[in-house]
């Protein structure tokens, strides 16, 4: 299928050389090859500017209405000025797409230029707000491993989807030294012809039954607290009006007539009801239409969202593993969620946007099935993990008991000193009483294994996190230990999987097992890793000396 541009000639034929592709792009855009955003952004950007200046507009209108001598044009200017700013922002924003990079220029007072190399592309997100969807527009966010992703804020929806489909494929072909169809496809974005690639195979799709997991994700609680914080800003003025109204008086009389038990029970039911409603609404807004696909040319595509839609493309060759997370409440009802470990995601690419989402909260069987499909092997998700022994268990119990005492002792002392009600002593003792149970649960979830070319590490209780990473992606190892770990003969072994901060931690691993893990995961590296140590670095019974604590040893050395 071809997506025609409004007035631009078609792109070069499939298989055109890189130089011909770049020449075609420049020719399509004129002397410089620069294009403006879609004209429909002349509606979106002024409205966005009005929203940004809305508090100032309200202040001007309220202040002007309070004074009779305020000229009429003053209030008009307060509304028109942001619209002019939005129109001027569209006029001063241009972009260019060549066979090598994307470039964006924008700024009214301070001009800024943003670039993104196509061969450095990690992820591609296509998002559309409700207004953009109505107008047939979308925004494209390209993650390249830098602190800030590259964003094209207003393309035609068809061009945005085609760019999302083709961009990572072109990056893959260029890095492989090819000059195939993908290069010609990129030139079509923004005006020239675009050709769709092969069909995508479905891996997973949202089932309405998954919504039952929404109340156990705590997103509803966060939403309710945020709403309460927002409304509290207006409680003084609005609250007085509500209380003074006839409805307010009736509500107060009804509440005062309730018993203390009924009041507490009603408050709990009302609070839970609000949290459940907010959780379900949030789940539907964020994950409705969820669809995970695999493209024949080596990418995964994730689409989701009810009002604001998002389409994310992840290049499989940059996929280093998966992570399955099971928060406490979600674990109690047999649920979980999964995300992808992709190298090069930093800054805004991993905060808030969830560019690495693979499966939203769903049944654990479905989460594991999808993770196995993405990895191409199911053994790492089915094997029993190796436990870390009695020393790791004792450390879990010691830490839990110490934390409980730090809460129990001050609360009990305050209750005794101020002669508070006796039930406070029982409440204060709960952390100590629950400490053994929590410590044992944390220990039972602690483990690791190397199987089928993958390193598996699991730890945590709030939440429980299982990380599976391909051993071929490990580029180094690092040992760290705290004072108390050193006394217990335990360490934290970290497998580095990217040049940045990405790593997989194996917590509280007995020191004598470090060599076995390194040797099994990265054969040929163990000798180099273990030889770089000092005489004081071995634990009792260890036959080799591990690398100096805190020292990283690259897997490729």
XYZ file of C-alpha atoms in Angstrom, residues 7-551:
545
model
C 2.356 17.668 -3.296
C 5.693 15.892 -3.329
C 7.049 13.580 -6.030
C 7.372 9.865 -5.230
C 10.505 8.544 -3.534
C 13.239 6.642 -5.308
C 12.647 3.088 -6.475
C 13.256 0.175 -4.172
C 16.937 -0.640 -3.909
C 18.189 2.875 -4.713
C 21.677 3.695 -3.403
C 22.015 5.818 -0.291
C 23.230 8.855 -2.207
C 20.245 8.650 -4.578
C 17.883 8.365 -1.589
C 19.322 11.488 0.040
C 19.155 13.380 -3.265
C 15.535 12.390 -3.739
C 14.643 13.576 -0.239
C 16.329 16.947 -0.732
C 14.742 17.367 -4.134
C 11.308 16.536 -2.719
C 11.646 19.205 -0.076
C 13.043 21.925 -2.321
C 16.481 23.501 -2.142
C 17.022 22.685 1.526
C 14.756 19.635 2.001
C 13.106 21.178 5.070
C 9.390 20.645 5.664
C 6.882 22.073 8.098
C 4.583 20.040 10.287
C 1.189 19.068 8.970
C -1.121 22.084 8.487
C -3.651 20.555 10.862
C -1.176 21.349 13.636
C -2.364 24.959 13.191
C -5.354 23.795 15.238
C -3.474 21.696 17.755
C -0.584 24.018 18.641
C -2.713 27.148 19.330
C -4.968 25.080 21.590
C -1.923 23.664 23.377
C -0.592 27.203 23.850
C -3.939 28.312 25.312
C -3.786 25.391 27.734
C -0.250 26.310 28.804
C -1.217 29.940 29.418
C -4.632 29.120 30.919
C -3.779 30.157 34.524
C -2.489 33.515 33.284
C -5.559 33.972 31.062
C -7.876 33.312 34.002
C -6.015 35.813 36.175
C -6.258 38.495 33.478
C -9.953 37.876 32.833
C -10.854 37.828 36.535
C -8.805 40.945 37.280
C -10.268 42.712 34.258
C -13.812 41.790 35.185
C -13.349 43.225 38.669
C -12.488 46.636 37.236
C -15.057 48.485 35.149
C -12.448 50.733 33.494
C -10.553 47.809 31.948
C -10.690 48.177 28.128
C -12.390 45.426 26.171
C -9.325 44.742 24.047
C -7.311 43.791 27.159
C -9.338 40.628 27.732
C -9.305 39.886 24.001
C -5.531 40.194 23.889
C -5.176 37.741 26.788
C -6.894 35.080 24.674
C -5.466 35.986 21.277
C -1.808 36.205 22.370
C -1.432 32.462 23.155
C -3.099 31.618 19.847
C -0.578 33.786 18.015
C 2.234 32.045 19.913
C 0.889 28.645 18.815
C 0.639 29.687 15.173
C 4.141 31.178 15.240
C 5.463 27.965 16.844
C 4.103 26.008 13.870
C 5.656 28.456 11.415
C 9.086 28.241 13.056
C 9.132 24.423 13.329
C 10.652 22.513 10.424
C 12.068 19.034 9.977
C 14.031 17.015 7.450
C 14.366 13.276 6.863
C 17.356 11.924 4.957
C 18.712 8.438 4.496
C 21.092 9.003 7.438
C 19.313 11.112 10.059
C 16.220 12.971 11.232
C 16.544 16.697 11.960
C 14.105 19.040 13.722
C 14.397 22.808 14.128
C 12.083 24.708 16.456
C 11.939 27.668 18.802
C 10.418 31.147 18.727
C 13.018 33.138 20.665
C 15.783 30.542 21.049
C 16.234 28.348 17.998
C 17.124 24.709 18.688
C 18.147 21.935 16.337
C 17.633 18.263 17.231
C 19.044 15.348 15.259
C 18.751 11.576 15.445
C 20.861 9.122 13.459
C 18.722 6.450 11.865
C 21.318 3.742 12.488
C 21.215 4.566 16.234
C 17.472 3.975 16.534
C 16.444 1.847 19.540
C 12.695 2.341 19.784
C 9.976 4.205 17.906
C 6.794 5.389 19.657
C 3.776 6.743 17.802
C 1.303 8.565 20.056
C -1.897 10.465 19.325
C -3.895 12.536 21.804
C -7.698 12.603 21.443
C -7.510 15.881 19.478
C -4.778 14.504 17.223
C -6.841 11.384 16.575
C -9.834 13.501 15.547
C -7.662 15.476 13.134
C -5.815 12.434 11.800
C -2.426 13.366 13.281
C 0.195 11.601 15.410
C 3.545 12.276 17.070
C 6.636 10.130 16.552
C 9.226 9.678 19.310
C 12.506 8.048 18.285
C 14.729 6.671 21.024
C 18.416 6.663 20.132
C 20.062 6.034 23.513
C 20.584 9.730 24.330
C 19.157 11.529 27.359
C 16.244 13.000 25.391
C 14.387 11.168 22.616
C 13.826 12.775 19.218
C 10.187 13.866 18.794
C 8.334 14.844 15.617
C 5.205 16.398 17.130
C 2.792 16.526 14.199
C 2.775 14.181 11.194
C -0.162 12.811 9.272
C -1.253 9.612 10.995
C -0.544 7.479 7.914
C 2.977 8.881 7.579
C 3.621 8.423 11.303
C 2.546 4.783 11.204
C 4.639 4.144 8.121
C 7.673 5.769 9.740
C 7.173 3.658 12.828
C 6.941 0.515 10.682
C 9.975 1.263 8.543
C 12.457 3.222 10.651
C 13.950 0.386 12.673
C 13.961 -1.855 9.625
C 15.992 0.715 7.724
C 18.408 1.088 10.648
C 18.876 -2.665 10.686
C 19.480 -2.875 6.941
C 21.895 0.063 6.956
C 23.946 -1.390 9.797
C 24.057 -4.686 7.897
C 25.392 -2.811 4.862
C 22.212 -3.205 2.816
C 20.530 -0.631 0.618
C 17.162 -2.264 0.290
C 13.581 -1.243 0.292
C 13.738 0.238 3.752
C 15.890 3.177 2.655
C 13.513 4.139 -0.081
C 10.626 3.835 2.369
C 12.059 6.414 4.793
C 12.287 9.010 2.054
C 8.544 8.843 1.645
C 7.740 9.995 5.177
C 6.474 13.536 5.128
C 5.416 13.621 1.512
C 6.840 10.971 -0.771
C 5.650 7.440 -1.337
C 5.726 4.932 1.496
C 5.407 1.190 1.108
C 4.152 -1.057 3.884
C 6.331 -3.995 4.852
C 5.278 -7.586 5.443
C 2.324 -8.393 7.646
C 2.827 -8.681 11.395
C 2.086 -11.824 13.400
C 0.086 -11.454 16.609
C 1.782 -12.576 19.818
C -0.765 -11.347 22.358
C -3.934 -9.278 22.490
C -5.903 -7.758 25.363
C -8.679 -9.893 26.802
C -11.507 -8.035 28.608
C -11.127 -10.543 31.461
C -7.740 -8.987 32.278
C -9.517 -5.919 33.657
C -10.128 -7.921 36.847
C -6.457 -7.354 37.714
C -6.847 -3.555 37.624
C -7.872 -3.097 41.303
C -4.703 -4.901 42.408
C -2.226 -2.580 40.652
C -2.480 0.394 43.079
C -2.793 2.801 40.139
C -6.273 3.640 41.378
C -4.917 4.606 44.804
C -2.356 6.880 43.176
C -5.072 8.451 41.016
C -7.359 9.051 44.011
C -4.552 10.623 46.044
C -3.644 12.848 43.090
C -7.274 13.916 42.729
C -7.511 14.671 46.453
C -4.328 16.747 46.281
C -5.666 18.685 43.298
C -9.093 19.329 44.855
C -7.551 20.353 48.170
C -6.287 23.504 46.452
C -9.881 24.648 46.070
C -11.305 23.263 49.316
C -11.324 26.574 51.173
C -13.583 28.460 48.787
C -15.526 25.561 47.308
C -15.848 23.755 50.636
C -17.449 26.744 52.328
C -20.023 27.048 49.559
C -20.893 23.351 49.722
C -21.199 23.363 53.517
C -23.409 26.454 53.485
C -25.737 24.982 50.869
C -28.935 23.117 51.736
C -27.476 19.881 50.386
C -24.386 20.369 52.557
C -26.453 20.855 55.708
C -28.457 17.704 54.956
C -25.303 15.663 54.386
C -23.717 16.885 57.627
C -26.868 16.061 59.626
C -26.960 12.565 58.118
C -23.287 11.866 58.896
C -23.612 13.126 62.471
C -26.520 10.759 62.986
C -24.432 7.679 62.168
C -22.734 5.533 64.767
C -18.950 5.397 64.901
C -18.946 1.841 63.494
C -21.190 2.767 60.590
C -19.112 5.855 59.902
C -15.847 3.888 59.743
C -17.363 1.087 57.677
C -18.946 3.557 55.280
C -15.662 5.415 54.879
C -13.805 2.187 54.116
C -16.410 1.064 51.570
C -16.458 4.483 49.915
C -12.661 4.639 49.784
C -12.341 1.131 48.333
C -15.053 1.900 45.819
C -13.234 5.006 44.618
C -9.918 3.134 44.378
C -11.468 0.246 42.418
C -13.255 2.616 40.044
C -10.114 4.681 39.469
C -8.030 1.520 38.933
C -10.403 0.106 36.343
C -10.706 3.452 34.559
C -6.920 3.881 34.505
C -6.392 0.340 33.185
C -8.892 0.848 30.365
C -7.465 4.238 29.400
C -3.870 2.974 29.347
C -4.157 -0.567 27.993
C -7.367 -0.818 25.973
C -6.588 -2.114 22.493
C -3.308 -3.678 23.653
C -1.798 -5.688 20.798
C 1.691 -7.207 20.662
C 2.973 -8.229 17.227
C 6.180 -9.467 15.602
C 7.239 -8.082 12.251
C 8.888 -10.382 9.736
C 11.872 -8.030 9.495
C 12.799 -8.346 13.158
C 10.805 -5.900 15.294
C 8.190 -6.136 18.018
C 5.235 -3.747 17.926
C 3.118 -2.796 20.960
C -0.052 -0.754 20.500
C -2.374 0.348 23.312
C -4.498 3.198 24.655
C -8.164 4.196 24.565
C -8.082 7.987 24.195
C -4.372 8.614 23.701
C -3.050 5.819 21.497
C 0.540 4.626 21.525
C 2.369 2.393 19.082
C 5.863 1.305 20.125
C 8.400 -0.506 17.982
C 11.303 -2.395 19.580
C 14.105 -3.838 17.483
C 14.585 -7.470 18.455
C 18.327 -7.480 17.888
C 18.607 -4.854 20.657
C 16.427 -6.930 22.979
C 18.616 -8.319 25.762
C 15.961 -10.065 27.848
C 12.677 -9.666 29.696
C 11.628 -8.758 33.209
C 8.527 -10.143 34.932
C 7.251 -8.085 37.854
C 4.672 -9.306 40.377
C 3.617 -6.747 43.004
C 2.191 -8.225 46.201
C -1.509 -7.667 45.480
C -1.176 -8.732 41.854
C 0.700 -11.860 42.934
C -2.111 -12.830 45.323
C -4.579 -13.052 42.420
C -2.195 -14.861 40.062
C -1.204 -11.913 37.921
C 1.945 -10.250 36.672
C 3.323 -7.896 34.016
C 6.335 -8.007 31.722
C 8.716 -5.503 30.189
C 11.572 -5.717 27.700
C 15.238 -5.116 28.479
C 16.462 -3.026 25.555
C 19.929 -1.505 25.392
C 20.276 2.214 25.002
C 17.044 3.326 26.695
C 17.888 6.306 28.918
C 16.352 9.454 30.316
C 12.795 10.122 29.125
C 12.721 6.860 27.199
C 12.327 4.814 30.369
C 10.367 7.214 32.568
C 6.656 7.490 32.273
C 6.355 6.529 28.648
C 6.750 2.801 29.313
C 8.516 2.257 26.005
C 9.646 -1.171 27.255
C 6.164 -2.534 28.075
C 5.517 -6.034 26.761
C 2.456 -7.220 28.700
C 0.151 -5.143 30.942
C -1.179 -6.674 34.189
C -2.510 -10.047 33.038
C -2.686 -13.721 34.127
C 0.766 -15.061 34.988
C 0.410 -17.906 32.500
C -0.109 -15.385 29.685
C 2.772 -13.211 30.877
C 5.146 -16.186 30.899
C 3.899 -17.412 27.519
C 4.541 -14.019 25.922
C 7.946 -13.714 27.599
C 8.926 -17.161 26.294
C 7.735 -16.221 22.801
C 9.774 -13.018 22.843
C 12.877 -14.817 24.142
C 12.425 -17.707 21.748
C 12.853 -20.250 24.559
C 10.712 -21.239 27.561
C 13.257 -23.091 29.719
C 14.513 -20.006 31.644
C 10.953 -19.296 32.793
C 10.171 -22.871 33.798
C 13.343 -24.025 35.546
C 13.645 -24.133 39.339
C 16.107 -21.505 40.560
C 19.140 -22.250 42.704
C 18.768 -21.059 46.316
C 21.461 -18.991 48.061
C 21.834 -21.054 51.231
C 21.554 -20.533 54.962
C 23.672 -17.373 55.172
C 21.354 -15.525 52.782
C 18.368 -16.755 54.780
C 19.853 -15.574 58.076
C 20.573 -12.168 56.554
C 16.951 -11.876 55.428
C 15.693 -12.715 58.933
C 18.192 -10.387 60.616
C 17.279 -7.444 58.403
C 13.538 -8.027 58.834
C 13.800 -8.316 62.629
C 16.001 -5.220 62.878
C 13.599 -3.187 60.759
C 10.665 -4.372 62.861
C 12.380 -3.394 66.098
C 13.166 0.062 64.724
C 9.412 0.583 64.363
C 8.156 -1.333 67.408
C 10.442 0.097 70.096
C 9.788 3.842 69.473
C 6.010 3.319 69.099
C 5.778 1.171 72.243
C 7.918 3.644 74.200
C 5.729 6.559 73.126
C 2.562 4.635 74.038
C 3.955 3.866 77.519
C 5.321 7.369 78.135
C 2.114 9.152 77.154
C -0.170 6.502 78.715
C -1.932 5.786 75.450
C -4.495 3.042 74.890
C -3.212 -0.536 75.405
C -4.110 -1.661 71.877
C -1.274 0.521 70.576
C 1.202 -1.930 72.159
C -0.282 -4.761 70.124
C -0.195 -2.630 67.001
C 3.420 -1.704 67.698
C 4.353 -5.392 67.997
C 3.015 -6.272 64.531
C 6.255 -5.459 62.642
C 8.236 -7.799 64.901
C 5.600 -10.541 64.720
C 5.426 -10.343 60.921
C 9.199 -10.124 60.442
C 9.861 -13.929 60.293
C 7.056 -14.453 57.773
C 8.228 -11.633 55.522
C 11.873 -12.703 55.795
C 11.096 -16.305 54.843
C 8.937 -15.148 51.919
C 11.746 -12.934 50.651
C 14.263 -15.760 50.943
C 12.049 -18.244 49.072
C 11.866 -15.781 46.184
C 15.619 -15.299 46.066
C 17.500 -17.362 43.500
C 19.396 -17.589 40.232
C 20.201 -20.017 37.440
C 21.972 -20.165 34.090
C 19.992 -22.217 31.597
C 19.566 -22.390 27.824
C 21.902 -19.484 27.200
C 20.117 -17.175 29.657
C 20.914 -15.830 33.116
C 17.895 -15.820 35.430
C 17.783 -13.786 38.642
C 14.847 -13.382 41.013
C 14.525 -11.301 44.173
C 12.191 -9.025 46.078
C 8.799 -9.265 47.707
C 7.313 -5.796 47.127
C 7.431 -6.537 44.194
C 8.891 -9.897 43.199
C 11.046 -9.369 40.110
C 12.346 -12.086 37.786
C 14.918 -10.961 35.229
C 15.943 -13.131 32.292
C 18.853 -11.898 30.156
C 20.709 -13.544 27.306
C 24.228 -14.487 28.314
C 25.461 -13.291 24.914
C 24.372 -9.780 25.958
C 26.577 -9.727 29.081
C 29.498 -7.358 28.521
C 30.997 -7.355 32.026
C 30.730 -8.408 35.660
C 30.910 -6.441 38.882
C 31.070 -7.491 42.538
C 29.830 -5.217 45.321
C 29.301 -5.942 48.996
C 28.238 -4.080 52.076
C 29.921 -4.385 55.463
C 27.303 -6.864 56.673
C 27.460 -8.882 53.451
C 31.225 -9.203 53.829
C 30.834 -10.541 57.375
C 28.362 -13.130 56.102
C 30.463 -14.133 53.076
C 27.875 -12.827 50.603
C 28.151 -10.488 47.627
C 25.971 -8.862 44.988
C 27.067 -10.050 41.549
C 25.997 -7.723 38.731
C 25.987 -8.751 35.075
C 26.343 -5.614 32.960
C 24.301 -5.728 29.761
C 24.817 -2.223 28.362
C 27.343 0.600 28.341
C 25.153 2.604 30.717
C 23.682 1.628 34.070
C 21.766 -1.430 32.835
C 22.672 -4.554 34.795
C 21.162 -7.692 36.293
C 21.876 -8.116 40.005
C 22.133 -11.442 41.821
C 21.620 -10.471 45.459
C 23.283 -12.139 48.452
C 25.180 -14.712 46.414
C 27.646 -16.837 48.413
C 31.161 -15.765 47.499
C 32.261 -19.283 46.598
C 29.522 -19.513 43.912
C 30.653 -16.421 42.000
C 33.136 -18.312 39.816
C 30.573 -20.972 38.907
C 28.027 -18.369 37.779
C 30.567 -16.392 35.739
C 32.056 -19.529 34.180
C 28.655 -20.937 33.248
C 27.230 -17.679 31.861
C 30.324 -16.448 30.016
C 32.741 -19.311 29.303
C 36.305 -18.156 28.819
C 35.893 -15.068 30.958
C 36.015 -16.733 34.381
C 39.815 -17.046 34.418
C 40.275 -13.351 33.651
C 37.562 -12.366 36.117
C 38.850 -14.457 38.993
C 42.553 -13.771 38.502
C 42.260 -10.021 39.095
C 41.868 -10.245 42.849
C 43.742 -9.771 46.054
C 44.748 -12.312 48.641
C 42.252 -11.017 51.169
C 39.275 -11.357 48.867
C 38.453 -15.052 49.316
C 35.914 -16.442 51.685
C 36.590 -19.436 53.846
C 36.608 -22.537 51.733
C 36.959 -20.695 48.418
C 39.531 -22.172 46.045
C 39.873 -19.090 43.839
C 40.164 -15.402 44.441
C 37.368 -13.247 42.982
C 37.905 -9.923 41.310
C 38.489 -6.983 43.611
C 35.202 -5.793 45.060
C 33.648 -2.963 43.136
C 35.879 -3.661 40.104
